[in-house]
XYZ file of C-alpha atoms in Angstrom:
635
model
C 0.333 -39.087 -11.263
C 1.259 -34.731 -11.134
C 1.059 -33.120 -14.801
C 2.982 -32.060 -16.086
C 3.582 -28.230 -15.636
C 1.995 -26.531 -17.931
C 4.008 -23.038 -18.976
C 4.172 -22.375 -22.498
C 6.219 -20.520 -24.591
C 2.631 -18.324 -24.995
C 2.542 -16.875 -22.251
C 6.431 -15.453 -22.600
C 4.642 -13.620 -26.071
C 1.730 -11.677 -25.094
C 3.191 -8.562 -25.877
C 1.385 -7.315 -29.097
C 2.523 -3.695 -30.906
C 1.154 -0.642 -29.325
C -2.443 -0.061 -30.470
C -4.723 3.078 -30.900
C -6.461 4.292 -28.464
C -10.307 6.409 -29.201
C -10.347 9.228 -27.021
C -13.148 10.367 -24.356
C -15.240 9.033 -22.078
C -18.435 8.334 -23.736
C -19.525 4.670 -22.874
C -19.829 2.749 -20.631
C -20.494 -1.271 -21.812
C -22.014 -3.936 -19.179
C -20.140 -6.504 -21.567
C -17.353 -9.371 -21.909
C -15.449 -7.553 -24.798
C -13.359 -9.769 -26.649
C -9.711 -8.277 -25.894
C -7.123 -10.283 -24.377
C -5.849 -7.575 -22.526
C -8.033 -5.633 -19.988
C -7.432 -2.310 -18.061
C -8.598 -2.644 -14.474
C -9.657 -0.268 -11.122
C -11.379 -0.409 -8.086
C -12.372 2.482 -5.719
C -12.661 1.298 -2.644
C -13.729 2.076 1.105
C -11.083 2.020 2.968
C -7.790 -0.313 2.335
C -8.717 -3.441 3.724
C -10.793 -5.745 1.761
C -11.239 -7.608 5.137
C -12.867 -6.216 6.504
C -16.562 -7.116 6.709
C -17.818 -3.490 6.763
C -15.859 -1.674 3.960
C -17.754 -2.459 0.449
C -15.987 -1.683 -3.269
C -17.579 1.771 -4.499
C -17.020 0.674 -8.216
C -15.190 -1.490 -10.932
C -14.092 -0.611 -14.794
C -12.089 -2.354 -16.576
C -11.080 -0.691 -19.860
C -10.374 -3.409 -22.779
C -9.003 -2.281 -25.869
C -12.002 -1.106 -28.216
C -13.856 0.204 -25.847
C -13.247 3.179 -22.440
C -14.439 1.382 -19.708
C -17.170 -0.837 -18.483
C -17.935 0.065 -14.245
C -20.520 -0.251 -12.196
C -21.550 1.791 -8.906
C -21.589 -0.875 -6.083
C -21.882 0.474 -3.510
C -25.549 1.820 -4.819
C -26.404 -1.500 -6.949
C -24.048 -4.459 -6.146
C -23.318 -6.134 -8.864
C -25.520 -8.541 -9.510
C -25.296 -12.483 -10.974
C -24.413 -11.497 -14.713
C -21.903 -8.986 -14.326
C -20.147 -11.626 -11.134
C -20.085 -14.095 -14.171
C -18.263 -11.585 -16.096
C -16.028 -11.267 -13.559
C -15.256 -14.783 -13.001
C -15.086 -14.980 -16.577
C -12.178 -11.790 -16.405
C -9.971 -13.261 -13.658
C -10.470 -17.214 -13.819
C -9.382 -16.911 -18.084
C -5.323 -17.436 -17.685
C -5.406 -16.245 -20.903
C -6.549 -13.303 -20.101
C -3.797 -10.180 -19.094
C -5.299 -7.929 -16.879
C -3.393 -4.468 -16.107
C -3.436 -2.140 -13.356
C -1.931 0.153 -11.061
C -0.366 -1.844 -8.226
C -3.447 -4.351 -9.686
C -2.553 -7.027 -6.808
C -4.607 -4.680 -4.951
C -7.985 -4.308 -6.949
C -7.508 -8.233 -7.523
C -7.479 -9.074 -3.530
C -10.505 -6.865 -3.134
C -12.409 -8.920 -5.864
C -11.227 -12.403 -4.400
C -12.184 -11.432 -0.508
C -15.582 -9.794 -1.566
C -17.374 -12.074 -4.556
C -14.745 -15.167 -3.896
C -13.270 -15.464 -7.132
C -10.059 -17.040 -7.515
C -7.126 -15.256 -9.660
C -6.032 -17.138 -12.703
C -5.760 -14.692 -15.357
C -2.305 -12.900 -15.686
C -1.585 -9.436 -13.558
C 0.492 -7.107 -15.441
C 1.389 -4.245 -13.009
C 2.041 -1.023 -14.084
C 3.883 0.537 -10.686
C 6.413 -2.956 -11.369
C 6.885 -2.240 -15.410
C 8.141 1.264 -14.402
C 9.981 -0.075 -11.138
C 11.494 -2.465 -13.741
C 12.696 0.647 -16.246
C 13.915 2.677 -13.716
C 13.172 2.071 -10.069
C 14.797 5.680 -8.638
C 11.959 7.267 -10.819
C 10.783 10.211 -8.259
C 7.185 9.077 -8.016
C 5.878 6.238 -10.097
C 2.188 6.506 -8.815
C -0.661 6.415 -11.880
C -0.626 9.820 -11.592
C 2.951 10.497 -12.146
C 2.824 8.273 -15.236
C -0.410 9.013 -16.804
C 0.974 12.846 -16.615
C 1.729 11.830 -20.420
C -1.665 12.219 -21.892
C -2.851 14.504 -22.135
C -6.735 13.968 -21.561
C -5.251 12.339 -18.443
C -2.891 15.112 -16.687
C -4.319 16.139 -13.233
C -7.378 14.170 -13.325
C -5.688 12.642 -9.703
C -6.901 16.056 -8.172
C -10.927 16.323 -9.724
C -11.950 14.446 -6.666
C -11.673 13.820 -3.032
C -10.309 10.408 -3.058
C -10.062 10.416 1.027
C -13.322 10.277 0.888
C -14.937 9.178 -2.017
C -18.475 7.636 -0.574
C -19.786 11.757 -0.629
C -18.109 12.571 -3.676
C -21.027 12.906 -6.948
C -21.242 9.217 -8.209
C -20.865 10.235 -11.764
C -17.366 11.779 -10.940
C -16.694 8.862 -8.963
C -17.343 6.397 -12.137
C -15.369 8.856 -14.090
C -12.696 9.031 -11.966
C -11.953 5.204 -11.660
C -12.674 5.163 -15.648
C -9.450 7.816 -15.800
C -7.758 5.393 -13.354
C -8.320 1.987 -15.970
C -8.030 3.673 -19.074
C -4.826 4.671 -17.629
C -3.706 1.443 -16.718
C -4.446 -0.123 -20.404
C -2.854 2.539 -22.007
C -0.522 2.318 -19.743
C 0.488 -1.592 -20.824
C 0.971 -0.080 -24.533
C 3.587 2.650 -23.386
C 5.286 0.122 -21.542
C 5.694 -2.959 -23.332
C 8.411 -1.040 -25.793
C 10.200 0.297 -23.278
C 10.564 -2.894 -21.469
C 11.500 -5.494 -25.001
C 13.571 -2.721 -25.701
C 15.233 -2.793 -22.274
C 15.274 -6.986 -22.415
C 12.643 -6.855 -19.124
C 9.633 -8.645 -21.203
C 10.538 -12.575 -19.806
C 10.661 -10.869 -16.675
C 7.704 -9.083 -16.593
C 6.004 -11.670 -17.793
C 7.005 -14.403 -15.216
C 5.801 -11.369 -12.442
C 2.228 -10.848 -14.453
C 2.023 -14.441 -13.406
C 3.810 -14.866 -10.060
C 1.281 -11.600 -8.774
C -1.456 -13.868 -8.894
C 0.041 -16.787 -6.745
C 1.076 -13.555 -4.261
C -2.747 -12.677 -4.651
C -3.839 -16.296 -3.410
C -1.296 -16.085 -0.546
C -2.292 -12.880 0.688
C -6.267 -13.531 0.675
C -5.701 -16.904 2.559
C -3.766 -15.656 4.674
C -1.988 -17.914 7.548
C -3.480 -19.131 10.438
C -1.986 -17.555 13.995
C -2.484 -19.623 17.141
C -2.918 -17.154 20.035
C -2.862 -19.160 22.428
C 1.132 -20.142 21.533
C 1.882 -16.497 20.577
C 0.931 -14.821 24.112
C 2.740 -17.822 26.306
C 5.797 -16.117 23.492
C 4.615 -12.886 24.274
C 4.277 -13.461 28.224
C 8.480 -14.913 28.288
C 9.301 -11.891 26.344
C 7.489 -9.554 29.066
C 9.674 -11.894 31.903
C 12.533 -11.506 29.945
C 12.288 -7.281 29.346
C 11.381 -7.240 33.104
C 14.727 -9.444 34.308
C 16.333 -7.162 31.763
C 15.836 -4.007 33.019
C 16.834 -5.409 36.519
C 20.068 -5.605 35.263
C 20.594 -2.869 33.888
C 20.113 -1.075 36.643
C 22.341 -2.557 38.453
C 25.447 -3.217 36.101
C 24.623 1.147 36.435
C 23.970 2.150 39.922
C 20.604 3.662 39.477
C 17.480 2.678 37.871
C 16.926 4.038 34.464
C 14.438 3.742 31.816
C 15.595 2.347 28.630
C 12.360 3.376 26.460
C 13.281 7.351 27.137
C 15.902 8.047 24.973
C 16.728 10.714 27.531
C 17.021 8.105 30.250
C 18.825 5.971 28.544
C 21.205 8.841 26.659
C 22.166 9.950 30.502
C 22.735 6.253 31.264
C 25.192 5.462 28.068
C 26.950 8.606 27.705
C 27.108 10.422 31.245
C 27.071 7.866 33.938
C 29.129 5.263 31.257
C 31.235 7.888 30.697
C 30.785 6.495 26.456
C 31.510 9.402 23.647
C 28.651 9.766 21.754
C 29.287 8.450 17.904
C 26.327 9.583 16.190
C 23.425 12.564 16.437
C 19.781 12.940 16.559
C 18.654 15.827 13.598
C 18.339 17.924 16.500
C 22.065 17.524 17.886
C 21.413 15.053 20.685
C 23.513 12.071 20.836
C 21.450 9.242 19.363
C 20.485 5.682 21.351
C 18.905 4.070 18.797
C 20.591 0.419 18.355
C 22.634 1.867 15.131
C 24.017 3.898 17.626
C 24.725 2.178 20.692
C 26.515 -0.919 18.363
C 29.396 1.930 18.198
C 29.186 1.905 20.966
C 31.533 -2.380 21.232
C 34.495 -0.100 20.007
C 34.878 1.971 23.239
C 34.803 -0.200 25.363
C 37.277 -0.903 27.681
C 35.695 -2.048 30.910
C 33.489 -4.997 32.380
C 30.716 -3.050 33.231
C 30.283 -1.217 29.813
C 30.901 -4.771 27.741
C 27.679 -6.408 30.045
C 25.567 -2.937 29.765
C 26.056 -2.649 25.969
C 25.150 -6.082 25.749
C 22.206 -5.787 28.064
C 20.646 -2.363 26.052
C 21.491 -4.193 22.995
C 19.683 -7.449 23.936
C 16.414 -5.640 25.063
C 16.517 -3.500 21.936
C 15.907 -6.431 20.045
C 13.624 -8.216 22.866
C 11.317 -5.006 22.619
C 11.371 -4.747 18.890
C 9.731 -8.978 18.985
C 6.969 -7.677 21.269
C 6.698 -4.503 20.122
C 6.340 -5.249 16.250
C 4.487 -9.319 16.364
C 2.933 -9.754 19.112
C 1.082 -6.833 20.880
C -0.576 -6.252 17.160
C -1.784 -9.760 17.386
C -5.590 -9.317 18.113
C -5.464 -6.103 15.109
C -3.427 -8.360 12.694
C -6.080 -11.672 13.189
C -9.475 -9.823 14.292
C -10.885 -10.993 10.890
C -10.193 -13.943 10.039
C -7.987 -15.166 12.576
C -5.960 -15.075 10.159
C -2.544 -13.480 9.108
C -2.623 -11.910 5.807
C 0.315 -10.008 4.750
C 1.120 -8.142 2.106
C 3.958 -8.413 -0.380
C 5.481 -6.249 -2.898
C 7.165 -7.355 -5.494
C 10.188 -3.477 -5.864
C 9.139 -0.956 -5.119
C 5.733 1.455 -4.695
C 4.786 5.163 -4.660
C 0.539 5.039 -4.553
C -2.113 6.260 -2.642
C -1.219 4.363 -0.074
C 2.143 5.158 0.645
C 5.700 4.279 0.037
C 8.125 1.716 0.448
C 9.238 -1.765 -0.751
C 12.734 -1.975 -1.771
C 15.305 -2.024 -4.878
C 17.805 -4.438 -4.354
C 15.345 -7.331 -6.304
C 13.929 -8.799 -3.138
C 10.712 -9.579 -2.588
C 9.539 -7.586 0.543
C 5.920 -8.012 2.986
C 4.812 -5.266 5.201
C 1.965 -4.892 7.758
C 2.818 -7.687 9.241
C 6.788 -8.540 8.261
C 7.133 -11.623 8.107
C 10.522 -11.306 6.775
C 12.176 -10.081 10.022
C 10.404 -12.598 12.426
C 13.548 -14.906 13.204
C 13.571 -17.786 12.150
C 13.002 -21.326 14.656
C 10.093 -22.541 16.081
C 9.687 -19.954 19.078
C 8.845 -17.213 16.825
C 7.601 -18.478 13.154
C 5.638 -21.630 15.124
C 2.812 -19.094 15.750
C 1.607 -19.957 12.622
C 0.150 -23.052 12.214
C -1.546 -25.337 9.527
C -5.604 -24.734 8.798
C -7.680 -27.473 10.782
C -7.094 -30.888 9.118
C -4.440 -29.578 7.508
C -0.743 -30.170 7.439
C 2.348 -27.929 6.954
C 4.575 -28.586 4.102
C 7.804 -25.871 5.119
C 10.898 -26.338 3.087
C 13.830 -23.242 2.077
C 16.479 -23.203 0.131
C 19.883 -24.238 1.615
C 22.633 -21.348 1.528
C 20.837 -19.981 -1.517
C 22.804 -16.419 -1.885
C 26.296 -18.233 -1.254
C 25.108 -21.021 -4.079
C 24.290 -17.356 -5.807
C 27.248 -15.897 -5.492
C 29.353 -19.106 -6.267
C 27.102 -18.564 -10.094
C 27.812 -15.391 -10.973
C 31.824 -15.296 -10.026
C 32.020 -19.210 -11.292
C 34.219 -19.985 -7.993
C 35.388 -22.891 -8.872
C 35.893 -24.079 -4.935
C 32.613 -23.341 -4.096
C 30.847 -25.017 -6.935
C 32.686 -28.301 -6.521
C 31.911 -28.081 -2.154
C 28.061 -27.669 -3.524
C 28.392 -30.416 -6.141
C 29.828 -33.048 -3.066
C 26.573 -31.142 -1.131
C 28.781 -29.997 1.306
C 28.035 -27.770 4.264
C 29.518 -24.492 2.743
C 30.333 -22.599 5.702
C 31.943 -25.544 7.079
C 33.614 -26.503 3.851
C 35.141 -22.664 3.870
C 35.998 -23.141 7.673
C 37.317 -26.259 6.428
C 39.594 -24.414 3.544
C 40.662 -21.761 5.486
C 41.959 -23.482 8.685
C 42.655 -26.087 6.660
C 41.777 -28.514 8.593
C 40.088 -31.915 7.366
C 36.313 -30.915 6.351
C 35.375 -34.603 8.213
C 37.193 -33.424 11.773
C 35.018 -30.274 11.836
C 31.857 -31.921 11.324
C 33.038 -34.388 13.812
C 33.935 -31.747 16.286
C 30.201 -29.924 16.171
C 28.634 -33.187 16.562
C 29.980 -33.671 20.401
C 29.356 -30.144 22.122
C 31.701 -32.105 25.289
C 34.564 -32.165 22.767
C 37.624 -29.563 24.453
C 37.527 -27.787 20.778
C 33.683 -28.093 20.322
C 33.680 -23.983 21.545
C 35.854 -22.735 19.691
C 34.879 -24.696 16.855
C 32.156 -23.351 16.457
C 32.772 -19.993 17.136
C 34.943 -19.967 14.418
C 31.726 -21.766 11.952
C 29.614 -18.621 13.542
C 32.597 -16.263 12.478
C 33.477 -17.794 8.714
C 29.591 -18.071 8.799
C 29.183 -13.969 8.999
C 31.906 -12.948 6.866
C 30.453 -15.682 4.078
C 27.449 -13.699 4.022
C 28.649 -10.338 4.944
C 31.825 -10.311 1.553
C 29.498 -9.821 -0.798
C 28.281 -6.339 1.252
C 31.379 -5.089 1.698
C 32.178 -6.020 5.294
C 34.751 -4.496 6.882
C 36.790 -6.448 9.965
C 34.955 -3.754 12.675
C 32.029 -3.792 10.883
C 32.633 -7.911 11.609
C 33.541 -7.583 14.510
C 30.863 -5.239 15.857
C 27.767 -8.412 14.168
C 29.862 -11.064 15.925
C 29.584 -8.995 19.336
C 26.228 -7.448 19.166
C 24.290 -10.260 17.287
C 26.067 -13.187 19.259
C 28.155 -11.974 21.778
C 31.137 -13.261 20.453
C 34.484 -11.061 21.480
C 36.577 -11.648 18.247
C 40.097 -9.826 18.369
C 40.065 -7.089 15.665
C 43.309 -9.272 14.463
C 41.311 -12.196 13.668
C 38.469 -10.719 12.257
C 40.981 -8.699 9.606
C 42.891 -11.963 8.890
C 39.308 -13.834 8.913
C 38.210 -11.571 5.812
C 41.888 -11.081 4.365
C 42.442 -15.355 3.996
C 38.737 -15.278 2.754
C 39.046 -13.389 -0.362
C 42.396 -14.662 -1.035
C 41.112 -18.265 -1.092
C 38.231 -17.630 -3.122
C 39.537 -15.316 -5.887
C 37.267 -15.711 -8.630
C 34.611 -14.212 -5.851
C 37.116 -11.777 -5.223
C 37.992 -10.769 -8.868
C 33.809 -10.517 -9.538
C 32.416 -7.867 -6.720
C 35.602 -5.696 -7.799
C 34.502 -5.996 -11.459
C 30.952 -5.125 -10.175
C 32.514 -2.387 -8.491
C 34.353 -1.004 -11.983
C 31.769 -1.372 -13.549
C 29.076 0.446 -11.275
C 31.592 3.693 -11.710
C 32.075 3.124 -15.545
C 29.264 2.831 -16.332
C 26.385 3.751 -13.526
C 24.343 0.278 -13.140
C 24.761 -3.096 -12.737
C 22.556 -6.203 -13.762
C 21.754 -9.503 -12.895
C 21.369 -12.661 -15.037
C 17.216 -12.008 -15.837
C 17.396 -9.151 -16.993
C 17.018 -6.816 -14.194
C 19.032 -4.231 -13.619
C 19.854 -1.510 -10.994
C 21.008 2.059 -11.785
C 23.668 3.853 -9.437
C 23.913 7.497 -9.952
C 26.342 7.601 -7.346
C 28.742 5.160 -7.719
C 32.274 6.029 -7.772
C 35.621 5.394 -5.496
C 35.186 8.646 -3.659
C 35.665 8.284 -0.454
C 32.000 9.399 0.578
C 28.610 7.264 1.955
C 26.933 7.695 -1.122
C 29.547 6.287 -3.130
C 30.217 3.363 -0.247
C 26.143 2.201 -0.045
C 26.068 2.634 -4.219
C 29.692 -0.255 -4.427
C 28.019 -2.197 -1.741
C 24.872 -1.978 -3.444
C 26.837 -3.361 -7.005
C 27.660 -6.337 -5.327
C 24.886 -7.172 -3.289
C 21.951 -6.638 -5.696
C 22.878 -9.039 -8.278
C 22.941 -11.791 -5.610
C 19.834 -10.740 -3.575
C 17.692 -10.027 -6.702
C 18.326 -13.603 -8.457
C 18.335 -15.439 -5.082
C 14.643 -13.954 -4.490
C 13.717 -14.634 -8.302
C 14.648 -18.399 -7.848
C 12.108 -18.835 -4.832
C 9.865 -17.021 -6.791
C 9.768 -19.170 -9.996
C 10.026 -21.948 -7.898
C 6.916 -20.250 -5.527
C 5.163 -20.036 -9.253
C 5.709 -24.011 -10.488
C 4.941 -25.360 -6.866
C 1.599 -23.190 -7.052
C 0.779 -24.850 -10.192
C 1.476 -28.562 -9.073
C -0.961 -28.313 -5.842
C -3.762 -26.690 -8.861
C -3.441 -30.012 -11.134
C -3.136 -32.015 -7.841
C -6.702 -32.490 -5.715
C -5.041 -31.901 -1.842
C -6.349 -28.204 -1.620
C -2.463 -27.422 -1.511
C -2.197 -23.560 -0.727
C 1.084 -21.326 -0.255
C 0.636 -19.357 2.892
C 4.207 -17.355 3.630
C 7.216 -16.396 1.235
C 9.998 -15.468 3.894
C 13.715 -14.895 1.746
C 13.996 -18.399 0.868
C 12.209 -20.419 2.514
C 8.699 -21.304 1.178
C 5.811 -22.246 3.742
C 2.682 -24.210 2.407
C -0.111 -26.290 3.522
C -2.047 -29.739 2.072
C -4.987 -30.743 3.348
C -4.734 -34.399 5.231
C -6.621 -36.581 4.042
C -6.687 -36.248 0.744
C -2.376 -35.915 0.899
C -3.065 -39.585 2.085
C -4.437 -40.875 -1.408
C -0.943 -39.170 -3.058
C 1.235 -39.705 -0.517
C 2.353 -37.267 1.685
C 6.409 -38.381 1.047
C 5.744 -39.044 -2.793
C 3.875 -34.734 -2.423
C 6.796 -34.239 -0.587
C 9.861 -35.630 -3.114
C 7.452 -33.586 -6.032
C 7.757 -30.075 -4.253
C 11.801 -31.112 -3.819
C 12.078 -32.123 -7.185
C 9.831 -28.639 -8.625
C 12.163 -26.117 -6.113
C 15.784 -27.717 -7.081
C 14.883 -28.764 -10.918
C 11.917 -27.453 -12.676
C 12.943 -24.126 -11.133
C 16.846 -23.858 -12.938
C 14.637 -25.828 -16.362
C 12.387 -23.036 -16.203
C 15.187 -19.959 -16.097
C 17.642 -21.451 -18.988
C 14.061 -22.817 -21.035
C 12.838 -18.715 -20.591
C 15.960 -16.716 -20.042
C 18.329 -19.055 -20.950
C 20.596 -19.189 -18.016
C 22.042 -22.403 -17.443
C 22.644 -22.328 -13.591
C 25.398 -25.027 -13.042
C 25.234 -24.928 -9.048
C 22.987 -27.372 -7.921
C 20.089 -26.620 -5.665
C 19.243 -28.094 -2.302
C 15.251 -27.716 -0.917
C-alpha cells in the first residue's frame, strides 16, 4: 500500500517578509543556526564533482542572523560534527537552501559527502529568469551589483585558480557568494509575489532536488551495445560517402566545407541561398535544406537526400558515440546536466527561454527515439527500467489552451490524435484508417502511412507557424517524402479551417504579443517578446512564433516536471530503491530494484506510476495553481 503524497500547502507559504541584514563580514560561526532559510555556496577545484581527484575548497552558509558559516575544506576537510550539520541542513525538507545555480553546489555535496538532498533548493538564477528571462546577464556578480558592499567583489580574486589564492581571500569570497544569494532571496520574494510567480518558484524549489538526484545517480551506459551501434553508424557513413561520390562522378570530402561547397554549387550547380560571415556559400544542414526547393534533376535530388542523411548520422556519431569514454570514465554512468530556464554564470551560458527543461553534456533530449540509440542506456544490475512517456502531450496542451472541442472529444475517446485528425480532414472513418495502417500488404497502406506522417508534422508544426514550403522541406529532409507544394498548402488550410478554435487561439496569441509584448501560460510563467510585431522581419516573425509555441512547450514541460516530482515522492514512500534516471521532453525513465519490487508487485508499481502521472499531476496543478486541465493525460 503506497503512502499518501506528502506535499502540503505549507510548502507554498515559505516566502517571508523581507528582513534586515547585518553589515560586514566579521563572524564565522561553525554551528547550525535556527534560521529556516539559508544561503549557500561552494568553491571547488574544477567543475566536475564526479572526478575523484577534485575537491571542495570551501563551503559557506549564510543564515539570516549571521553573515556566514565556512570551512576551508582543502586544508582541513570536514570533521564529523560539520558533516552531521550538513546532513541536518540538506536532509531537512523544511529547510530552504538559496544559491545561484544551487543545484551545482548541492551536487558536489551529495557526491563528496554522500548526503541525500531533501531540502528545497531556491535558485536565484531561476528566480531572475522568471522575473525577466531577457535580462542581459543573470550571473551572481551582475545581480548582486544592487548591494554597494558586494559591488565588484567577483574581481577580488582569480576564480580560475582558487588554490593559489590566500585562504582568507577565498573564504571571504565564498562567504560573499553565499551572503549575496541569501540577500537575493529577500530581494526576489516581493518581485515573485507581485508577478504571480511564487507558486511556480516554490514548485521549482521542490523539483530541483529531484534533478540533482538524477544527475548525481546518473544512468548506466551499456558500452558493448553502444560500440556495436557506433560501428554500424561508421559503416553507414562510409557507404554514404561512396554513394555521394558516385552520384557526382568524383571523390570528395563531405566533412570539408570547401569540398562540399564545390560539389553543391559547382558540380551540381545549386544557387546558394545562405552565406557564412565571410561571404562563402554555407554548407550546414539548414543551408542544404533550402536547396531542396531547387532540385530539378534526379542527380540533385539523390545527392541532397544522401548528404542530409550523412550529416544526421555524423552528428549522432560525434555527439553521442565518440565521447562515450569521456562521459563514463568515473563510474561507468552518464551524468547529464539539466537546467530550468536560461543560465549565465562562470560555467558558461545556455538553457532555453521557451520554458522547456534543457539538458547538456550530454544532451540526452536530442538522442533519437527508439531502441537503436536509447537502448545504450540500461538499468543497474539487479534493477529494472520503467520507461514511459506522455502520449501526445503538446497536442493535449494545445487542445486545452484553445479549448478545441473536436480535439478534446478525440482525447476523451482515447483516439490516436494524428489518425483522428486525418479522419477529420480526409473524411475517412477512423476505424478504416486504423485497419489500413495495421495491414502493410494493403494497396492503400503506403499512401495512408505517408498521409498520416504529413498530418502528424502539421499537428506539431501548426503551433510553430509552419508554412507550406517549410512543411514540404521537413517531409523531404526528415522523412524522404516528396509531397507537392499544393498538397502541403491544402493540408494546412484544411487543418486551420477544421480546428477553428486552435486557429483563433494562435491569432489571439499573436495579437497579444504585439499589443503587450508578452504572452503567458496557465501556471503564470511569461515570455517577454519586445520584438513582436506584424512587420515582415525575421525578428518579428520569430517573436510571433514564440507567442504560440511558448505556452505549449512551457506548460507541457511543467506537467512532466511536476509528474516527476510526485513520482520521486512515491518512490521515497515505498521500499523499492526507486530512482528517476532521465527526463527527455515528455518521457520519464526510472529504475527500481527487482527483488524489492517483487514484494509489492511490479504490475502494482506500474499502475501506481500511471495514476501519479495521469491523475495526481493534474490534481496538483488544480490544487496549487487553480488550473482545471480538462483534457485527459495518458502515460
